[in-house]
GROMACS .gro file of C-alpha atoms in nm:
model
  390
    1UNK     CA    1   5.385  -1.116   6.292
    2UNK     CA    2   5.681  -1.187   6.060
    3UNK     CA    3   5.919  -1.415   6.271
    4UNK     CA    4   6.223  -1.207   6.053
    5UNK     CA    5   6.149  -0.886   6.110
    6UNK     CA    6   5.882  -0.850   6.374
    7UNK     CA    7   5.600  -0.707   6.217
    8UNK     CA    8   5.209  -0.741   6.168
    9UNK     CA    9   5.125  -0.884   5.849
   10UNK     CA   10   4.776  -0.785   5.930
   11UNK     CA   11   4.601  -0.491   5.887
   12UNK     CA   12   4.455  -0.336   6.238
   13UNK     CA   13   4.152  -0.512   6.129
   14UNK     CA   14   4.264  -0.858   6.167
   15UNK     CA   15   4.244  -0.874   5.807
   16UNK     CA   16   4.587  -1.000   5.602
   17UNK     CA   17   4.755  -0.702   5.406
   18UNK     CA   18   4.760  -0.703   5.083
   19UNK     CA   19   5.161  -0.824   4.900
   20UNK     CA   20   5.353  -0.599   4.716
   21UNK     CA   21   5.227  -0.582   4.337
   22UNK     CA   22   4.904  -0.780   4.373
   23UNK     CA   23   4.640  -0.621   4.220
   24UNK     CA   24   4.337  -0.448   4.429
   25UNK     CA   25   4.038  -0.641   4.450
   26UNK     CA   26   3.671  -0.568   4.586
   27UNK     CA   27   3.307  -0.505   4.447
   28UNK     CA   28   3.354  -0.193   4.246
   29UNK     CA   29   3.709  -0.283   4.120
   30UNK     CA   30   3.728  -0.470   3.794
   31UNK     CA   31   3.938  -0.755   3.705
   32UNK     CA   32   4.145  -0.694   3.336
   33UNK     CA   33   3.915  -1.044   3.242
   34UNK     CA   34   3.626  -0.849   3.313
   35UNK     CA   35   3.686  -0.537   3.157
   36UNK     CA   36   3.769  -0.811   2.802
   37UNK     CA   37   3.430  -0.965   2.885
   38UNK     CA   38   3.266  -0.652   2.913
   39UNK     CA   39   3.472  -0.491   2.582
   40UNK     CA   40   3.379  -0.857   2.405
   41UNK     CA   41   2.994  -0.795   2.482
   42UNK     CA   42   2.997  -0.441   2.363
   43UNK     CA   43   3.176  -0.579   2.029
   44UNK     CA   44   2.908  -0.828   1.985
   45UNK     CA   45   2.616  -0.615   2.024
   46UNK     CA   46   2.721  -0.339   1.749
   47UNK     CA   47   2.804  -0.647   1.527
   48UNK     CA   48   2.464  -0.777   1.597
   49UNK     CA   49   2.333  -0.409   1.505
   50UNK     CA   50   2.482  -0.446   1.190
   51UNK     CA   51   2.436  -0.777   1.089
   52UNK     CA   52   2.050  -0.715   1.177
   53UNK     CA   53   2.004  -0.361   0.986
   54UNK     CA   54   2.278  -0.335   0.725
   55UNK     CA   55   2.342  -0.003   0.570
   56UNK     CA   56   2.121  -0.150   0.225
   57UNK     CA   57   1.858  -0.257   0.489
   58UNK     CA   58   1.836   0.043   0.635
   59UNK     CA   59   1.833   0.244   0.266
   60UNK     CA   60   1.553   0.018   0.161
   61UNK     CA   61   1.380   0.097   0.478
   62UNK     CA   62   1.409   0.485   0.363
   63UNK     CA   63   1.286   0.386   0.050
   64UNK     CA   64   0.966   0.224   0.207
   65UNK     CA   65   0.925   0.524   0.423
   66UNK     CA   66   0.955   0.751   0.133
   67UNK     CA   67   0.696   0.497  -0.036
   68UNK     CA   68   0.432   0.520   0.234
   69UNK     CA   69   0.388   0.909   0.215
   70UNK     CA   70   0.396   0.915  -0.132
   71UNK     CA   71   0.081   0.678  -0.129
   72UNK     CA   72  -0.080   0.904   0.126
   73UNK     CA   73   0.014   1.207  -0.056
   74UNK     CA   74  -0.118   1.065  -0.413
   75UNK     CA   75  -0.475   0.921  -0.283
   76UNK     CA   76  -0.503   1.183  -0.062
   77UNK     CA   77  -0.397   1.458  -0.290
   78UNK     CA   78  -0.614   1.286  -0.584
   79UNK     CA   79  -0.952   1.214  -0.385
   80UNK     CA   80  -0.993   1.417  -0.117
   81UNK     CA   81  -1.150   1.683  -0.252
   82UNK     CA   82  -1.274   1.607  -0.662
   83UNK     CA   83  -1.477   1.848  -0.827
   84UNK     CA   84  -1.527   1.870  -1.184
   85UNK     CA   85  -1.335   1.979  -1.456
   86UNK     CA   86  -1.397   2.002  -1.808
   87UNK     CA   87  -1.705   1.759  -1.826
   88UNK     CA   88  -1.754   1.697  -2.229
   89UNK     CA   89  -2.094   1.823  -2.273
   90UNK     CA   90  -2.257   1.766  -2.616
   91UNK     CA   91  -2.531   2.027  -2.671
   92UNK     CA   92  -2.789   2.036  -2.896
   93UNK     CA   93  -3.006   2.366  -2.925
   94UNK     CA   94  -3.137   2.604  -3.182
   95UNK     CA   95  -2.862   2.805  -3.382
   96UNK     CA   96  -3.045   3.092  -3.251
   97UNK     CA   97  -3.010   2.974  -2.897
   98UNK     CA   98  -2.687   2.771  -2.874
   99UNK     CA   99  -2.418   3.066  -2.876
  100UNK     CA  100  -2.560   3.250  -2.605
  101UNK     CA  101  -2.570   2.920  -2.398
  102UNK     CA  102  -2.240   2.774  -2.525
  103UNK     CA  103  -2.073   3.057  -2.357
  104UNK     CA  104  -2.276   3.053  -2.027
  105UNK     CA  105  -2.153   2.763  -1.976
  106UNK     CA  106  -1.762   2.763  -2.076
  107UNK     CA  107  -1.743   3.074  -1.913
  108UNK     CA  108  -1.836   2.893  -1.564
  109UNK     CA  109  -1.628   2.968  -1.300
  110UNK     CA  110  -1.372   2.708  -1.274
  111UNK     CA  111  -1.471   2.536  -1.611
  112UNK     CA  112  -1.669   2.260  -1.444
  113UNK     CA  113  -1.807   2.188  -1.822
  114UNK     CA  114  -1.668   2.172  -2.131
  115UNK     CA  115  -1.963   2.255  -2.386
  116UNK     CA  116  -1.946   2.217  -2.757
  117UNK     CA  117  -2.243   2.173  -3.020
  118UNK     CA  118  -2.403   1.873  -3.196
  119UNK     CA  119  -2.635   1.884  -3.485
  120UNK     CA  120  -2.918   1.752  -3.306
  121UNK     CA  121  -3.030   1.567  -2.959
  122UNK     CA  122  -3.041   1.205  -3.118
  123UNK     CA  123  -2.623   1.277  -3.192
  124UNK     CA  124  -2.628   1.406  -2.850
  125UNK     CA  125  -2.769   1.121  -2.702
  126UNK     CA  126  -2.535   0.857  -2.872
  127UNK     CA  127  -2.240   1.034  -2.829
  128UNK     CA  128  -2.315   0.980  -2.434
  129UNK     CA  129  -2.391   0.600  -2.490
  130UNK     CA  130  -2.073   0.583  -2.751
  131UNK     CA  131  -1.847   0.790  -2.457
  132UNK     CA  132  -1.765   1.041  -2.719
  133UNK     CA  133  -1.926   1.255  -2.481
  134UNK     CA  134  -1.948   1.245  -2.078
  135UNK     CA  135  -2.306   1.389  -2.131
  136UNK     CA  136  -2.552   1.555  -2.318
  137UNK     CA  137  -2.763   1.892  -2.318
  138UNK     CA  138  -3.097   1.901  -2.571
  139UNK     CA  139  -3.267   2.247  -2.563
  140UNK     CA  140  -3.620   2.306  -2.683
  141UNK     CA  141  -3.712   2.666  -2.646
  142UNK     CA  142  -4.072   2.804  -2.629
  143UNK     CA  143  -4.185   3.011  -2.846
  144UNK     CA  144  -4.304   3.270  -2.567
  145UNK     CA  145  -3.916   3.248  -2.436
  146UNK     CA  146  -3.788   3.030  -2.198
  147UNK     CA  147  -3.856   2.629  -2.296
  148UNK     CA  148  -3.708   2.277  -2.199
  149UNK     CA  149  -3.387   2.145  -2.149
  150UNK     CA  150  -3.314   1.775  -2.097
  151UNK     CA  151  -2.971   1.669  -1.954
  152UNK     CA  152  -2.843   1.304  -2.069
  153UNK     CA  153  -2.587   1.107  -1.844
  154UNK     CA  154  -2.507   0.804  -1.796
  155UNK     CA  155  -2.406   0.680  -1.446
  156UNK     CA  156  -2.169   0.371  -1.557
  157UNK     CA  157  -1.915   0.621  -1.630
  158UNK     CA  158  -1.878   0.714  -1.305
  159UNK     CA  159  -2.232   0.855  -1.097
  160UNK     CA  160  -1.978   1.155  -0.925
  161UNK     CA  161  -1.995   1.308  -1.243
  162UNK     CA  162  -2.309   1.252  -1.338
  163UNK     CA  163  -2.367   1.394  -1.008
  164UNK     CA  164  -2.164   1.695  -1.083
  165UNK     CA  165  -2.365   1.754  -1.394
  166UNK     CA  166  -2.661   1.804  -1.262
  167UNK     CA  167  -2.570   1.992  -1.000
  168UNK     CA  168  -2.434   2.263  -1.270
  169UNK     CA  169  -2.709   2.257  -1.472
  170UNK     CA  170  -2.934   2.274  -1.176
  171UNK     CA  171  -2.787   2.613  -1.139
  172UNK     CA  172  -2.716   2.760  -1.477
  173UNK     CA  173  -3.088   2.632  -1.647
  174UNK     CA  174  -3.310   2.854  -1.440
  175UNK     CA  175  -3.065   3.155  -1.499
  176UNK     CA  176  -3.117   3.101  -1.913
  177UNK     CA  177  -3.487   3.046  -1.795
  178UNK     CA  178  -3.532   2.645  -1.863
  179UNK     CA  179  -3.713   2.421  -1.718
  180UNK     CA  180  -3.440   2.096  -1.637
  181UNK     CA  181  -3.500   1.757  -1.663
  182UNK     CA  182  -3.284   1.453  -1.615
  183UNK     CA  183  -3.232   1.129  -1.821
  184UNK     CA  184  -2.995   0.811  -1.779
  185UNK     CA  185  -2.960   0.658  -2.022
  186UNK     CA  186  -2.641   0.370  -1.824
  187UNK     CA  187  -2.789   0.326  -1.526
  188UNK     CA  188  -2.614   0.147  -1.289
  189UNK     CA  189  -2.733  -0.212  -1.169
  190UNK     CA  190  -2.807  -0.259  -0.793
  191UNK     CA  191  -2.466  -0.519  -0.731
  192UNK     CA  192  -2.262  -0.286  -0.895
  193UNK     CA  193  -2.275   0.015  -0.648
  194UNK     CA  194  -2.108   0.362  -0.704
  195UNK     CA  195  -1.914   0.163  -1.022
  196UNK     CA  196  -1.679   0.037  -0.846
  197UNK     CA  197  -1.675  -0.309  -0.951
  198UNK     CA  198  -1.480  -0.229  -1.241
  199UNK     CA  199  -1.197  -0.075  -1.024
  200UNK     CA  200  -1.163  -0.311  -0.773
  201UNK     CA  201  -1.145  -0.623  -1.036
  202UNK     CA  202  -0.859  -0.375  -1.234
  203UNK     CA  203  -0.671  -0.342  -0.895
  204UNK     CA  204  -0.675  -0.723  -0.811
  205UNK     CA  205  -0.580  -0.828  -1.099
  206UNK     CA  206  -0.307  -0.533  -1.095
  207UNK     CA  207  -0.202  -0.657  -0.797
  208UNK     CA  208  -0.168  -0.998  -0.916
  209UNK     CA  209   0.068  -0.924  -1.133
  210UNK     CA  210   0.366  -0.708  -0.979
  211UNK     CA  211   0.305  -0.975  -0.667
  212UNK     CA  212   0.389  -1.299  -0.853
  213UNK     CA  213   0.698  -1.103  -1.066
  214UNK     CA  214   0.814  -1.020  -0.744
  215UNK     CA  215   0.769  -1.322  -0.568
  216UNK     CA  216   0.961  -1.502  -0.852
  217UNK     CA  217   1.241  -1.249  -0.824
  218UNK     CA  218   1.255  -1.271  -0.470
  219UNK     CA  219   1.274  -1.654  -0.446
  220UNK     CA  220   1.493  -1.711  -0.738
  221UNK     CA  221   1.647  -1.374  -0.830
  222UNK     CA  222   1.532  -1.019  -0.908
  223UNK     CA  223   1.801  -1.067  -1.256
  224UNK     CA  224   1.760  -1.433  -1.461
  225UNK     CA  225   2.167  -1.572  -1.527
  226UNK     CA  226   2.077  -1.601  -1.877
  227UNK     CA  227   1.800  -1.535  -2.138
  228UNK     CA  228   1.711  -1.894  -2.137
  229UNK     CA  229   1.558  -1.860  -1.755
  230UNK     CA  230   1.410  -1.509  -1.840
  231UNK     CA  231   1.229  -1.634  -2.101
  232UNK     CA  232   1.119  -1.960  -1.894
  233UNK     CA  233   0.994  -1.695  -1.603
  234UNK     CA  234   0.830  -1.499  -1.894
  235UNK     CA  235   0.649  -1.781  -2.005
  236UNK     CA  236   0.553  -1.880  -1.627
  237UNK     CA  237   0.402  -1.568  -1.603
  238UNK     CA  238   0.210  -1.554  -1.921
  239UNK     CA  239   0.020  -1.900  -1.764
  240UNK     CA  240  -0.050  -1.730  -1.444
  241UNK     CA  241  -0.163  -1.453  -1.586
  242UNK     CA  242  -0.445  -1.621  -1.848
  243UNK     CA  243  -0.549  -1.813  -1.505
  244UNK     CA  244  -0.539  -1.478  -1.279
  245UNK     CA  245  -0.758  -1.294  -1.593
  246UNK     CA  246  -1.032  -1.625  -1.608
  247UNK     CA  247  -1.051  -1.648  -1.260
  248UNK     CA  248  -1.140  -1.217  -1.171
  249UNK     CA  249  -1.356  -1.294  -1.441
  250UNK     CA  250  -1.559  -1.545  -1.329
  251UNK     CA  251  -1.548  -1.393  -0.925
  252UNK     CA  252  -1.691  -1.092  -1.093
  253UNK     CA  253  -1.924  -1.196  -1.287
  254UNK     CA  254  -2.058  -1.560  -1.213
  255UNK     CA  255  -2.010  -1.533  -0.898
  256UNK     CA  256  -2.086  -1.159  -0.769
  257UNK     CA  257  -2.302  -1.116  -1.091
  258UNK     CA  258  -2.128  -0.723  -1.036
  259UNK     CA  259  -2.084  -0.645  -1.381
  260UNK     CA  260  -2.288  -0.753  -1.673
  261UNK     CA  261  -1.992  -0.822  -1.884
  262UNK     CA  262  -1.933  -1.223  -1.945
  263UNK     CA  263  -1.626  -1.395  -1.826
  264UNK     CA  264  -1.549  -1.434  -2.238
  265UNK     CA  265  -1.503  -1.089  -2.235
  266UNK     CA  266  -1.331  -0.994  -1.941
  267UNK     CA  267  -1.104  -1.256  -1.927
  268UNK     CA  268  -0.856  -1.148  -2.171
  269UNK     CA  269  -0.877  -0.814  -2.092
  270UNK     CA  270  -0.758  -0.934  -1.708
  271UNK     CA  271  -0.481  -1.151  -1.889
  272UNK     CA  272  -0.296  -0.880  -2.092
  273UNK     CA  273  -0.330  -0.719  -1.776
  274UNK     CA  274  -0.145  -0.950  -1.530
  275UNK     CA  275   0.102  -1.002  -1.789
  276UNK     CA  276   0.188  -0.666  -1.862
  277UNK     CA  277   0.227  -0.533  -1.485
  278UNK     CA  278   0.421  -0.859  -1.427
  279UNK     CA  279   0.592  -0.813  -1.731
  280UNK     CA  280   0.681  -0.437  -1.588
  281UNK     CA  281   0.781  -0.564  -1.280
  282UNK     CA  282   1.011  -0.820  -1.384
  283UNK     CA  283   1.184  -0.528  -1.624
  284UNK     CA  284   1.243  -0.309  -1.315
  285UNK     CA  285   1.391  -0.570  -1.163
  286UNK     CA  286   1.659  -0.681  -1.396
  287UNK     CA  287   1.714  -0.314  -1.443
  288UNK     CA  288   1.726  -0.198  -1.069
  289UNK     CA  289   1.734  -0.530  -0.834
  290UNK     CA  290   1.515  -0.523  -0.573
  291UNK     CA  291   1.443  -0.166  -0.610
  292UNK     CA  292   1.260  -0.253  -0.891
  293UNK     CA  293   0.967  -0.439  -0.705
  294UNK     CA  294   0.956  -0.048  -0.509
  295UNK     CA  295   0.915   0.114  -0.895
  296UNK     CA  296   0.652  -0.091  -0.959
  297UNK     CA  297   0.434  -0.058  -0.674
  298UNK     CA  298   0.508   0.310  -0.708
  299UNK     CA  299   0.353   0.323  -1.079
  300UNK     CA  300   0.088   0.081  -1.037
  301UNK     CA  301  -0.073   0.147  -0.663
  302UNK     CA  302   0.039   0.487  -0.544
  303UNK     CA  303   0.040   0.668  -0.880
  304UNK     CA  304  -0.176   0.393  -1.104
  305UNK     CA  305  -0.497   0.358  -0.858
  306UNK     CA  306  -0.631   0.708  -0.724
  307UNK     CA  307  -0.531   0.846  -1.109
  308UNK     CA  308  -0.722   0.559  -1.280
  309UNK     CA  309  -1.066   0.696  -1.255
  310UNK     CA  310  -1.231   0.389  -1.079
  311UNK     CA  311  -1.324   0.570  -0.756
  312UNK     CA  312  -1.404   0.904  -0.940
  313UNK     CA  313  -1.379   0.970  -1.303
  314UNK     CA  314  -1.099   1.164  -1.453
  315UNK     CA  315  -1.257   1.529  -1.502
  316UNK     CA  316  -1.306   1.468  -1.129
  317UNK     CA  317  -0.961   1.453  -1.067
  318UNK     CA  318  -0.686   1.722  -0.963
  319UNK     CA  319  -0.482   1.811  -1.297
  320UNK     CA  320  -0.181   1.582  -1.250
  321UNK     CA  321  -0.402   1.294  -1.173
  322UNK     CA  322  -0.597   1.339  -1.446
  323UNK     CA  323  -0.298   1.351  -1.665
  324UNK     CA  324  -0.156   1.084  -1.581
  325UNK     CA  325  -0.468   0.849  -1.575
  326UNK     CA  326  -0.461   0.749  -1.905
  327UNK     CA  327  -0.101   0.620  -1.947
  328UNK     CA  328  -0.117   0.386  -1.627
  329UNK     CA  329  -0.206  -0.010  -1.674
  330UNK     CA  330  -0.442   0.059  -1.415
  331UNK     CA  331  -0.637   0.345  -1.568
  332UNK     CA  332  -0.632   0.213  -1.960
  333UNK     CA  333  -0.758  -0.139  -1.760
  334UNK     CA  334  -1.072   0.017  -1.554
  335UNK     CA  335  -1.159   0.231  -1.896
  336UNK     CA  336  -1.173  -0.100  -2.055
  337UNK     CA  337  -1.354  -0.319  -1.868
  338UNK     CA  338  -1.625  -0.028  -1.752
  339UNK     CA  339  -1.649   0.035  -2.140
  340UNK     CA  340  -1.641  -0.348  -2.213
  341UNK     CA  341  -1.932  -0.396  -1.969
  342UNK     CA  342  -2.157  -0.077  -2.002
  343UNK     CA  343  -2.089   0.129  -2.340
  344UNK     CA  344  -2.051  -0.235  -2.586
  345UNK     CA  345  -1.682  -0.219  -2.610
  346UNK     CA  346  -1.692   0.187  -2.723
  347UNK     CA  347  -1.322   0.351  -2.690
  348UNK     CA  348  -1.097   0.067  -2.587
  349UNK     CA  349  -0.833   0.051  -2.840
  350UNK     CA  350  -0.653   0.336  -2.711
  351UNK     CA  351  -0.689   0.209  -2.376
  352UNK     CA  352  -0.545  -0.124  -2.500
  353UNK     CA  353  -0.247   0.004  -2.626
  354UNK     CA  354  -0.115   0.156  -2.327
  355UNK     CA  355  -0.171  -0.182  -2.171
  356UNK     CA  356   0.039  -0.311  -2.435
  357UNK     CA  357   0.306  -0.049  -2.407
  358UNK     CA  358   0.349  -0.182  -2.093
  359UNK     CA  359   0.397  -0.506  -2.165
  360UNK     CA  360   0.623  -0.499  -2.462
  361UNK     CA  361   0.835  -0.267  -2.284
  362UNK     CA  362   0.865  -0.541  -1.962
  363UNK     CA  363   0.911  -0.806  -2.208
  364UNK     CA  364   1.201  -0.629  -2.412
  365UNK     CA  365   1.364  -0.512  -2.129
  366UNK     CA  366   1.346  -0.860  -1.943
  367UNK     CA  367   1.472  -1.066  -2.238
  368UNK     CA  368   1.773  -0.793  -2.395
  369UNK     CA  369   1.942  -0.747  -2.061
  370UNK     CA  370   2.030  -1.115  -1.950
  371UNK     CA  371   2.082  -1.180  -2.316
  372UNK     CA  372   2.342  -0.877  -2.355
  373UNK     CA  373   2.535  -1.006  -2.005
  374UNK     CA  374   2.513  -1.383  -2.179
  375UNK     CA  375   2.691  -1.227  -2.481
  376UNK     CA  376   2.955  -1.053  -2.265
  377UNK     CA  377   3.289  -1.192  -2.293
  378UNK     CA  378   3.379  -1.378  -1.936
  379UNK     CA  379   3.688  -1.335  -1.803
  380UNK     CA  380   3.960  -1.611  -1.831
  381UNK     CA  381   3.954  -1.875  -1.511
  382UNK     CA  382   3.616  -1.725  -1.391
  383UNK     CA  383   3.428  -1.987  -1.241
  384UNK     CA  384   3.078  -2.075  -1.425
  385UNK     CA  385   2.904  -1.996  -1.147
  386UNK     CA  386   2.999  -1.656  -1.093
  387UNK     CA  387   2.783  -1.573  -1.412
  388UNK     CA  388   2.442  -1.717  -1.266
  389UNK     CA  389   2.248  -1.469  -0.970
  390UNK     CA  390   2.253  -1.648  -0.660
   0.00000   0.00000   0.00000
């Protein structure tokens, strides 16, 4: 009881009353330090959000995304379902005989072959073992109708479409009454199954190549400061790459013994390989930053491998993967070294080329840029450093 006034400072409950302006306490009542605290952990979680997935980050993880089901879409899309397409067929028949048969078998339903005469069945028979021609037809009619016809393949350019030879002539010889038989003349060896060796050594080395570009880029800078350290990287490379090239070569073939090619003449072909899709690499990277590592793996794995023809050869393949084929590192590579090893080094300078373009194009592109920015005029006070890439 207040000795001034006589009354109860406490409420009925014993308990003191609360003074005039003090603030309300209890368990579900928060304090104004709270409320900070609580405001202050709030603030430091959304900062935490965005320091840990950055609005870049989180593009580049849209670009992976994007990236993934484009590689299911292109293997998929390429190899799920291959049947043949314009199969160069050399044929070599009696005048008499060859029209009618010539358009039996362009007028195929869905053009599995593409026939065309030769003079005679030993032209047929080298154009298969020279690759001028996927296979070979020689007709020897009887003289009381009907007769003989032999089908040439070779199964080192890919046994799917040997495969899908025979099975079309299987069909279409007893219709123009012949009697078929088959010949391979590039059979496969037993460590080299399906032909895949050839691929898989293509897509290591492949591999190789856009991997160390990128690590490089990644550990000191997708874009050289100046054309001094892009041609220093360049030249890094270009040693890797003549090591990467000798050592596939000698896995592949001393080792595995899967292709009967020597490692003196794969090794080069592996070299100019590495280089070039490092070379690439490096180009998309001064041009595009980090994006540039995304390009790559884009042209060389998602688009480069199921077009190349390693897993099934290109008149196997869907129409945009068997346009493609040919103008991919990866497909001009596994041409190469499955002509290199099987068909004596038949058809590779075209292949070669395209290898080439690639690399010339990575090379140009890596030394011009940092040498155009060196050339640029920097602005007065700058500090040095601001011209280097951290």
């Amino acid at each position: 009881m207040d000795e001034r006034d006589g009354t109860n400072d406490s409420t009925p409950d014993g308990e003191p009353a609360p003074t005039a302006g003090a603030e309300p306490t209890g368990e579900g009542t928060a304090t104004p330090a709270a409320g900070r605290a609580t405001t202050h952990r709030d603030r430091a979680a959304v900062r935490d959000w965005k320091d840990a997935v950055t609005p870049r980050s989180a593009l580049l993880c849209v670009g992976v995304f994007l990236l993934m089901l484009a590689f299911a879409l292109s293997y998929m899309g390429a190899l799920h379902h291959p049947k043949p397409h314009h199969i160069d067929l050399a044929v070599a028949a009696p005048s008499r005989s060859a029209g009618p048969l010539l358009a039996q078998l362009n007028g195929l339903p869905g053009e599995p072959v593409e026939a065309r005469a030769v003079s005679d069945a030993a032209t047929a028979r080298r154009q298969v073992t020279t690759r001028d021609a996927d296979g070979a037809l020689v007709v020897a009619p009887a003289a009381s109708g009907g007769g003989t016809a032999r089908l040439i393949v070779a199964s080192a350019a890919g046994p799917s479409m040997s495969q899908a030879l025979e099975r079309v002539m299987t069909a279409v010889a007893p219709r123009a009454g012949l009697r078929l038989s088959v010949t391979d003349v590039k059979p496969l060896p037993a460590d080299d199954f399906e032909e895949l060796s050839s691929f898989y050594l293509v897509v290591a080395w492949s591999v190789g190549g856009y991997l160390v570009a990128s690590m490089l880029g990644v550990s000191a800078g997708t874009r050289p400061a100046n054309l001094r350290r892009a041609f220093i990287r360049l030249l890094a490379m270009a040693v890797y790459s003549i090591a990467a090239g000798v050592g596939g070569a000698i896995v592949v073939g001393p080792v595995l013994h899967a292709l009967p090619a020597t490692v003196g003449q794969l090794w080069w072909i592996g070299a100019l390989l590495v280089f070039s899709a490092a070379a690439f690499t490096m180009a998309m990277q001064v041009l595009a930053g980090v994006i540039g590592i995304g390009i790559a793996i884009a042209v060389f794995v998602v688009l480069g491998n199921p077009s190349s023809g390693g897993v099934f050869p290109w008149p196997m393949l869907p129409a945009f993967w068997r346009a493609i084929g040919p103008w991919i590192g990866t497909g001009a590579a596994t041409q190469t070294v499955r002509n290199v090893s099987y068909f004596d080094s038949h058809h590779i300078t075209a292949h070669l080329l395209v290898i080439c373009g690639y690399l010339v194009f990575g090379v140009l592109v890596a030394l011009l840029v940092p040498g155009l920015k060196a050339r640029r005029p920097r602005r007065v006070g700058s500090p040095a450093h601001l011209a280097a890439e951290a």
